[in-house]
CSV table of C-alpha atoms and ligand atoms in Angstrom, one decimal:
chain,number,residue,atom,x,y,z
W,1120,MET,CA,84.5,172.3,62.0
W,1121,LYS,CA,88.2,172.8,61.8
W,1122,ILE,CA,89.4,176.1,59.9
W,1123,ASP,CA,91.6,174.2,57.5
W,1124,ASN,CA,88.7,172.0,56.4
W,1125,LYS,CA,86.8,175.0,55.3
W,1126,LYS,CA,85.3,174.6,51.8
W,1127,VAL,CA,84.2,177.4,49.5
W,1128,ILE,CA,81.0,175.4,48.4
W,1129,SER,CA,78.9,173.0,50.2
W,1130,ILE,CA,76.2,171.2,48.2
W,1131,ILE,CA,73.5,169.3,49.9
W,1132,VAL,CA,71.8,166.6,48.0
W,1133,PRO,CA,68.8,164.9,49.6
W,1134,CYS,CA,68.3,161.3,48.3
W,1135,TYR,CA,65.5,158.9,48.5
W,1136,ASN,CA,65.9,155.9,46.4
W,1137,GLU,CA,67.9,157.5,43.9
W,1138,GLU,CA,70.5,154.6,43.0
W,1139,GLU,CA,69.8,154.9,39.3
W,1140,VAL,CA,70.5,158.6,38.8
W,1141,LEU,CA,73.2,159.1,41.5
W,1142,PRO,CA,76.2,158.1,39.3
W,1143,LEU,CA,75.0,160.5,36.5
W,1144,TYR,CA,74.7,163.3,39.1
W,1145,TYR,CA,77.9,162.7,40.6
W,1146,ASN,CA,80.0,162.8,37.2
W,1147,GLU,CA,78.1,165.9,35.9
W,1148,THR,CA,78.4,167.9,39.2
W,1149,VAL,CA,82.0,166.9,40.0
W,1150,LYS,CA,83.0,167.8,36.5
W,1151,VAL,CA,81.5,171.3,36.9
W,1152,LEU,CA,83.1,171.8,40.2
W,1153,ASN,CA,86.4,170.8,38.9
W,1154,GLU,CA,86.2,173.4,36.0
W,1155,MET,CA,85.2,176.1,38.6
W,1156,LYS,CA,88.4,175.3,40.4
W,1157,VAL,CA,87.0,175.7,44.0
W,1158,SER,CA,87.3,173.7,47.1
W,1159,TYR,CA,84.0,172.0,47.6
W,1160,GLU,CA,82.1,169.2,49.7
W,1161,ILE,CA,79.0,167.6,48.5
W,1162,ILE,CA,76.8,166.1,51.5
W,1163,PHE,CA,74.6,163.3,50.1
W,1164,VAL,CA,71.7,162.8,52.9
W,1165,ASP,CA,70.3,159.5,52.4
W,1166,ASP,CA,66.8,159.8,53.6
W,1167,GLY,CA,65.9,156.2,54.6
W,1168,SER,CA,66.2,154.9,51.0
W,1169,LYS,CA,65.2,151.3,50.5
W,1170,ASP,CA,67.3,150.7,47.5
W,1171,LYS,CA,71.1,150.7,47.2
W,1172,THR,CA,71.5,154.6,47.5
W,1173,LYS,CA,73.4,154.3,50.7
W,1174,GLU,CA,76.0,152.0,49.0
W,1175,VAL,CA,76.3,154.1,46.0
W,1176,ILE,CA,77.0,157.2,48.1
W,1177,LYS,CA,79.7,155.4,50.3
W,1178,GLY,CA,81.4,154.4,47.1
W,1179,PHE,CA,81.7,158.0,46.2
W,1180,ALA,CA,83.2,158.8,49.5
W,1181,LYS,CA,85.8,156.2,49.1
W,1182,ILE,CA,87.1,157.6,45.9
W,1183,ASN,CA,86.6,161.3,46.6
W,1184,LYS,CA,87.3,162.8,50.0
W,1185,ASN,CA,85.2,165.7,49.4
W,1186,ILE,CA,82.1,163.6,49.4
W,1187,LYS,CA,80.3,163.5,52.8
W,1188,TYR,CA,77.3,161.5,53.7
W,1189,LEU,CA,74.7,161.3,56.4
W,1190,ILE,CA,72.4,158.3,56.5
W,1191,PHE,CA,69.0,158.7,58.2
W,1192,SER,CA,67.5,156.0,60.3
W,1193,ARG,CA,64.2,156.2,58.3
W,1194,ASN,CA,62.6,158.3,55.5
W,1195,PHE,CA,62.2,161.8,57.2
W,1196,GLY,CA,61.3,163.6,54.1
W,1197,LYS,CA,63.1,166.0,52.0
W,1198,GLU,CA,62.6,168.7,54.3
W,1199,GLY,CA,64.4,167.0,57.1
W,1200,ALA,CA,67.3,166.2,54.7
W,1201,LEU,CA,67.7,169.6,53.7
W,1202,TYR,CA,68.0,170.9,57.3
W,1203,ALA,CA,70.5,168.1,58.1
W,1204,GLY,CA,72.5,168.9,55.3
W,1205,LEU,CA,72.4,172.7,56.1
W,1206,GLU,CA,73.4,172.0,59.8
W,1207,ASN,CA,76.4,169.8,58.9
W,1208,SER,CA,77.6,171.9,55.9
W,1209,CYS,CA,80.8,174.3,56.4
W,1210,GLY,CA,81.1,175.9,53.0
W,1211,GLU,CA,81.0,179.6,52.6
W,1212,TYR,CA,78.4,179.3,49.9
W,1213,VAL,CA,75.8,176.5,50.3
W,1214,VAL,CA,73.7,174.9,47.6
W,1215,VAL,CA,70.8,172.7,47.9
W,1216,MET,CA,70.0,170.7,45.0
W,1217,ASP,CA,68.0,167.4,43.8
W,1218,ALA,CA,69.7,164.3,43.0
W,1219,ASP,CA,67.8,163.8,39.6
W,1220,LEU,CA,69.6,166.3,37.6
W,1221,GLN,CA,66.3,168.4,37.1
W,1222,ASP,CA,68.6,171.1,38.7
W,1223,PRO,CA,71.3,171.6,36.1
W,1224,PRO,CA,74.9,171.6,37.6
W,1225,GLU,CA,76.1,173.9,35.0
W,1226,LEU,CA,74.2,176.8,36.6
W,1227,LEU,CA,76.5,176.5,39.5
W,1228,LYS,CA,79.1,178.6,37.7
W,1229,SER,CA,76.9,181.5,37.2
W,1230,MET,CA,75.4,181.3,40.8
W,1231,TYR,CA,78.9,181.3,42.2
W,1232,SER,CA,80.0,184.6,40.2
W,1233,ILE,CA,76.9,186.3,41.0
W,1234,LEU,CA,77.3,185.6,44.9
W,1235,GLN,CA,80.9,186.6,44.6
W,1236,GLU,CA,80.0,190.1,43.4
W,1237,GLY,CA,78.6,190.5,47.1
W,1238,GLN,CA,75.3,192.4,46.1
W,1239,TYR,CA,73.0,189.3,46.8
W,1240,ASP,CA,72.8,186.7,49.4
W,1241,CYS,CA,71.1,184.1,47.4
W,1242,VAL,CA,70.8,183.0,43.8
W,1243,GLY,CA,67.5,181.0,43.4
W,1244,THR,CA,66.2,179.2,40.2
W,1245,ARG,CA,62.6,179.3,38.7
W,1246,ARG,CA,61.2,177.2,35.9
W,1247,ILE,CA,59.4,179.3,33.5
W,1248,THR,CA,57.7,176.4,32.0
W,1249,ARG,CA,56.3,173.2,33.4
W,1250,LYS,CA,56.9,171.2,30.3
W,1251,GLY,CA,56.8,167.4,30.6
W,1252,GLU,CA,54.8,167.6,33.9
W,1253,PRO,CA,51.2,166.2,33.9
W,1254,LYS,CA,48.6,168.8,33.2
W,1255,ILE,CA,46.7,168.2,36.3
W,1256,ARG,CA,49.7,168.5,38.3
W,1257,SER,CA,50.6,171.9,36.8
W,1258,PHE,CA,46.9,173.0,37.3
W,1259,PHE,CA,47.0,172.3,41.1
W,1260,ALA,CA,50.1,173.8,41.5
W,1261,ASN,CA,49.3,177.1,39.9
W,1262,GLY,CA,46.2,177.2,41.9
W,1263,PHE,CA,48.4,176.7,45.2
W,1264,TYR,CA,50.8,179.3,44.5
W,1265,LYS,CA,47.8,181.8,43.6
W,1266,LEU,CA,46.0,181.0,46.8
W,1267,ILE,CA,48.9,181.1,49.2
W,1268,ASN,CA,50.1,184.3,47.8
W,1269,LYS,CA,47.0,185.8,48.4
W,1270,MET,CA,46.7,184.5,51.8
W,1271,SER,CA,50.2,184.8,53.1
W,1272,LYS,CA,52.4,187.6,53.9
W,1273,THR,CA,55.5,185.5,52.8
W,1274,LYS,CA,55.9,185.6,49.0
W,1275,ILE,CA,56.1,182.1,47.8
W,1276,VAL,CA,57.4,182.3,44.0
W,1277,ASN,CA,55.4,180.3,41.5
W,1278,GLY,CA,57.9,177.8,39.8
W,1279,ALA,CA,60.7,178.6,42.2
W,1280,ARG,CA,62.7,175.5,42.7
W,1281,ASP,CA,64.5,174.5,46.0
W,1282,PHE,CA,67.8,174.7,43.8
W,1283,ARG,CA,69.7,177.7,45.1
W,1284,MET,CA,73.1,178.8,46.5
W,1285,MET,CA,73.2,180.8,49.5
W,1286,SER,CA,75.6,182.8,51.5
W,1287,ARG,CA,76.7,181.4,54.9
W,1288,THR,CA,74.7,184.4,56.6
W,1289,MET,CA,71.6,183.2,55.0
W,1290,VAL,CA,72.2,179.7,56.0
W,1291,LYS,CA,72.5,180.8,59.6
W,1292,GLY,CA,69.2,182.5,59.2
W,1293,ILE,CA,67.4,179.3,57.9
W,1294,LEU,CA,69.1,177.1,60.6
W,1295,SER,CA,67.8,179.5,63.5
W,1296,LEU,CA,64.1,178.4,62.4
W,1297,LYS,CA,63.9,175.1,64.2
W,1298,GLU,CA,60.4,174.4,63.4
W,1299,TYR,CA,59.3,170.7,63.0
W,1300,ASN,CA,57.0,171.1,60.3
W,1301,ARG,CA,59.1,172.5,57.7
W,1302,PHE,CA,58.2,174.1,54.4
W,1303,SER,CA,61.5,175.2,52.8
W,1304,LYS,CA,59.9,177.2,49.9
W,1305,GLY,CA,58.3,179.5,52.6
W,1306,ILE,CA,61.4,179.5,55.0
W,1307,PHE,CA,63.6,180.7,52.2
W,1308,SER,CA,61.4,183.7,51.5
W,1309,TRP,CA,60.6,184.3,55.2
W,1310,VAL,CA,64.3,184.8,56.3
W,1311,GLY,CA,64.5,187.6,53.8
W,1312,PHE,CA,68.0,188.5,52.0
W,1313,GLU,CA,68.3,189.7,48.2
W,1314,THR,CA,67.6,186.7,46.0
W,1315,LYS,CA,68.5,186.9,42.2
W,1316,TRP,CA,66.5,184.5,40.1
W,1317,LEU,CA,67.9,182.5,37.3
W,1318,GLU,CA,65.3,181.2,34.9
W,1319,TYR,CA,65.3,178.1,32.8
W,1320,GLU,CA,63.0,175.5,31.0
W,1321,ASN,CA,61.8,172.7,32.9
W,1322,ILE,CA,63.9,169.7,32.5
W,1323,GLU,CA,62.7,166.1,33.2
W,1324,ARG,CA,64.4,163.9,35.6
W,1325,LYS,CA,67.2,161.9,34.1
W,1326,ALA,CA,66.5,158.4,35.5
W,1327,GLY,CA,64.4,157.0,38.4
W,1328,LYS,CA,61.0,158.0,39.5
W,1329,THR,CA,59.3,161.0,41.1
W,1330,LYS,CA,59.0,160.6,44.8
W,1331,TRP,CA,56.0,162.8,45.1
W,1332,SER,CA,52.5,161.2,44.8
W,1333,PHE,CA,49.3,163.3,44.7
W,1334,GLY,CA,48.5,162.6,48.2
W,1335,LYS,CA,52.2,163.6,49.2
W,1336,LEU,CA,51.9,166.9,47.4
W,1337,PHE,CA,48.6,167.8,48.8
W,1338,LYS,CA,50.0,167.1,52.3
W,1339,TYR,CA,53.0,169.3,51.4
W,1340,SER,CA,50.7,172.3,50.2
W,1341,MET,CA,48.8,172.0,53.4
W,1342,ASP,CA,52.1,172.3,55.2
W,1343,GLY,CA,52.8,175.5,53.2
W,1344,PHE,CA,49.1,177.0,54.2
W,1345,LEU,CA,49.4,175.9,57.9
W,1346,GLY,CA,53.1,177.2,58.4
W,1347,PHE,CA,52.8,180.4,56.5
W,1348,THR,CA,49.2,181.9,57.0
W,1349,THR,CA,46.8,182.0,59.7
W,1350,ALA,CA,44.2,183.4,57.0
W,1351,PRO,CA,42.0,180.2,57.2
W,1352,LEU,CA,41.5,180.8,60.9
W,1353,ALA,CA,40.3,184.4,59.9
W,1354,ILE,CA,38.1,183.2,57.3
W,1355,ALA,CA,36.4,180.6,60.0
W,1356,SER,CA,35.7,183.6,62.3
W,1357,PHE,CA,34.5,185.7,59.3
W,1358,LEU,CA,32.1,182.9,58.4
W,1359,GLY,CA,30.9,182.6,62.0
W,1360,THR,CA,30.2,186.4,62.2
W,1361,LEU,CA,28.4,186.4,58.6
W,1362,PHE,CA,26.1,183.5,59.7
W,1363,SER,CA,25.2,184.9,63.1
W,1364,ILE,CA,24.3,188.3,61.4
W,1365,ILE,CA,22.1,186.5,58.8
W,1366,ALA,CA,20.5,184.4,61.6
W,1367,PHE,CA,19.8,187.6,63.7
W,1368,LEU,CA,18.3,189.3,60.8
W,1369,GLY,CA,16.1,186.2,60.0
W,1370,ILE,CA,14.8,186.1,63.6
W,1371,ILE,CA,13.9,189.7,63.4
W,1372,ALA,CA,12.2,189.2,60.1
W,1373,ILE,CA,10.2,186.2,61.6
W,1374,PHE,CA,9.3,188.2,64.8
W,1375,ILE,CA,7.9,191.0,62.6
W,1376,ARG,CA,6.1,188.8,60.4
W,1377,ALA,CA,4.3,187.2,63.5
W,1378,LEU,CA,3.4,190.4,64.9
W,1379,VAL,CA,2.0,191.6,61.7
W,1380,ASP,CA,0.4,188.6,60.4
W,1381,PRO,CA,-0.3,186.0,63.3
W,1382,SER,CA,-2.0,183.6,60.9
W,1383,ALA,CA,1.1,183.0,58.8
W,1384,SER,CA,1.4,179.4,58.0
W,1385,ILE,CA,4.5,177.6,59.5
W,1386,ASP,CA,5.5,175.4,56.5
W,1387,GLY,CA,9.1,175.4,55.2
W,1388,TRP,CA,10.4,172.2,56.6
W,1389,ALA,CA,12.6,171.5,53.6
W,1390,SER,CA,14.1,174.8,53.6
W,1391,THR,CA,14.8,174.4,57.5
W,1392,ILE,CA,16.6,171.0,56.9
W,1393,CYS,CA,18.7,172.5,54.1
W,1394,ILE,CA,19.9,175.7,56.4
W,1395,ILE,CA,20.5,173.2,59.3
W,1396,GLY,CA,22.6,171.0,57.0
W,1397,PHE,CA,24.7,173.7,55.6
W,1398,LEU,CA,25.3,175.5,58.8
W,1399,GLY,CA,26.3,172.0,60.3
W,1400,GLY,CA,28.8,171.9,57.4
W,1401,ILE,CA,30.2,175.1,58.0
W,1402,GLN,CA,30.7,174.3,61.6
W,1403,LEU,CA,32.4,171.3,60.8
W,1404,LEU,CA,34.6,173.0,58.3
W,1405,THR,CA,35.6,175.5,60.6
W,1406,ILE,CA,36.3,173.0,63.6
W,1407,GLY,CA,38.4,171.2,60.9
W,1408,ILE,CA,40.5,174.2,60.1
W,1409,LEU,CA,41.1,174.8,64.0
W,1410,GLY,CA,42.1,171.2,64.3
W,1411,GLN,CA,44.7,171.4,61.4
W,1412,TYR,CA,46.3,174.3,63.3
W,1413,MET,CA,46.0,172.5,66.6
W,1414,SER,CA,47.5,169.4,65.4
W,1415,LYS,CA,50.5,171.3,64.0
W,1416,THR,CA,50.9,173.0,67.4
W,1417,TYR,CA,50.7,169.7,69.2
W,1418,LEU,CA,53.6,168.4,67.0
W,1419,GLU,CA,55.6,171.4,67.4
W,1420,THR,CA,55.3,171.4,71.3
W,1421,LYS,CA,56.5,167.8,71.3
W,1422,ASN,CA,60.0,169.2,70.3
W,1423,ARG,CA,60.9,166.2,68.3
W,1424,PRO,CA,64.1,166.2,66.4
W,1425,ILE,CA,63.8,167.0,62.7
W,1426,TYR,CA,65.9,163.9,61.8
W,1427,ILE,CA,68.0,161.3,63.2
W,1428,SER,CA,71.0,160.1,61.6
W,1429,LYS,CA,72.5,156.6,62.1
W,1430,GLU,CA,75.7,156.9,60.1
W,1431,SER,CA,77.9,159.8,58.8
W,1432,ASN,CA,81.4,160.6,57.8
W,1433,ILE,CA,81.3,164.2,58.7
W,1434,GLU,CA,83.5,165.0,61.7
W,1435,LYS,CA,82.3,167.4,64.1
W,1436,ASP,CA,84.3,169.2,66.7
W,1437,GLU,CA,82.3,167.9,69.6
W,1438,LEU,CA,82.7,164.3,68.7
Q,557,LIG,N1,63.5,163.4,48.4
Q,557,LIG,C1,64.0,163.0,49.7
Q,557,LIG,N2,63.0,162.3,50.5
Q,557,LIG,C2,61.8,162.2,50.2
Q,557,LIG,C3,61.3,162.5,48.9
Q,557,LIG,C4,62.3,163.1,48.0
Q,557,LIG,O1,65.1,163.3,50.1
Q,557,LIG,O2,61.1,161.8,51.1
Q,557,LIG,C5,64.5,163.8,47.5
Q,557,LIG,C6,64.8,163.3,46.3
Q,557,LIG,O3,65.6,161.9,46.2
Q,557,LIG,C7,65.2,164.3,45.2
Q,557,LIG,C8,64.5,165.5,45.6
Q,557,LIG,O4,64.1,165.1,47.0
Q,557,LIG,O5,66.6,164.5,45.2
Q,557,LIG,C9,63.2,165.8,44.8
Q,557,LIG,O6,62.3,164.9,44.6
Q,557,LIG,P1,61.6,164.3,43.4
Q,557,LIG,O7,62.7,164.6,42.1
Q,557,LIG,O8,61.2,162.9,43.3
Q,557,LIG,O9,60.6,165.5,43.1
Q,557,LIG,P2,60.0,166.2,41.9
Q,557,LIG,O10,61.1,166.9,41.1
Q,557,LIG,O11,59.3,165.3,41.2
Q,557,LIG,O12,59.2,167.4,42.6
Q,558,LIG,MG1,62.8,165.8,40.8
């Protein structure tokens, strides 16, 4: 990146089928940035949208030279889009932000002034309420945070959004994690750095629909567990040890009973079946846990790129 092109703030916006909300997002954000009087670039990453997102973004780029875009060859997921944006950003401070205006652009001002003081490397945001979110979703989300924080050494803050402003040093740290199975909430925390949290009430998306189905969220939470804790493997070993001890004690008990009272009846078919079934279940569960970790390892060893971009207006030195 040429030095004279250097911007103060880079904003990365992953977009998947966001044609409806993008014009609103653009207007609000550009207004705030103009008020801040800083040089900026907004990098829209079109994550394989099937609607007119790409055309809308190119339209912004035509009227505003600070608008950059990357268009993916297919849907790679928000994590891939974030990585692509970070990799192609050149700002001294880098923001990641959703397109749906659930992340209020107004907060950019306080984020910027906090980072400029130099005490923090990151200003993150936390929703203190989950107002407007389906109850069942909040229930599972809260359960997920409780469990992962018990199991993982990497702290994952409940209600923390991806919306944050980071220093270039922190972005370099994040980019040095090149894993294929990315779970940004964990990665942001894993790299360390002082983070200041700003809190706000949940805001519903301004237009369009959420891209997260229950199934997608479940997969996302599994990525969190598999990426940031190996505790399930330890639990599998623990269960194996526990049941071996129980079985060993059982054998001794049966042996002693046979010695003391050789005529003891050999009934108990039902309980035997229950025990066999139960142990079979535990075995399958633990093999399943192993399998999950193995499948992630398999994907990592393939070393596939995190995203493939087919079009962009970002000039890179090597091109
Ligand atoms: N997004 C993306 N790729 C995907 C799914 C989502 O780039 O496969 C983007 C989406 O366009 C939005 C952000 O990620 O800018 C957050 O998505 P959404 O608002 O649907 O999630 P929610 O706020 O409901 O958790
Ligand atoms: Mg949203």
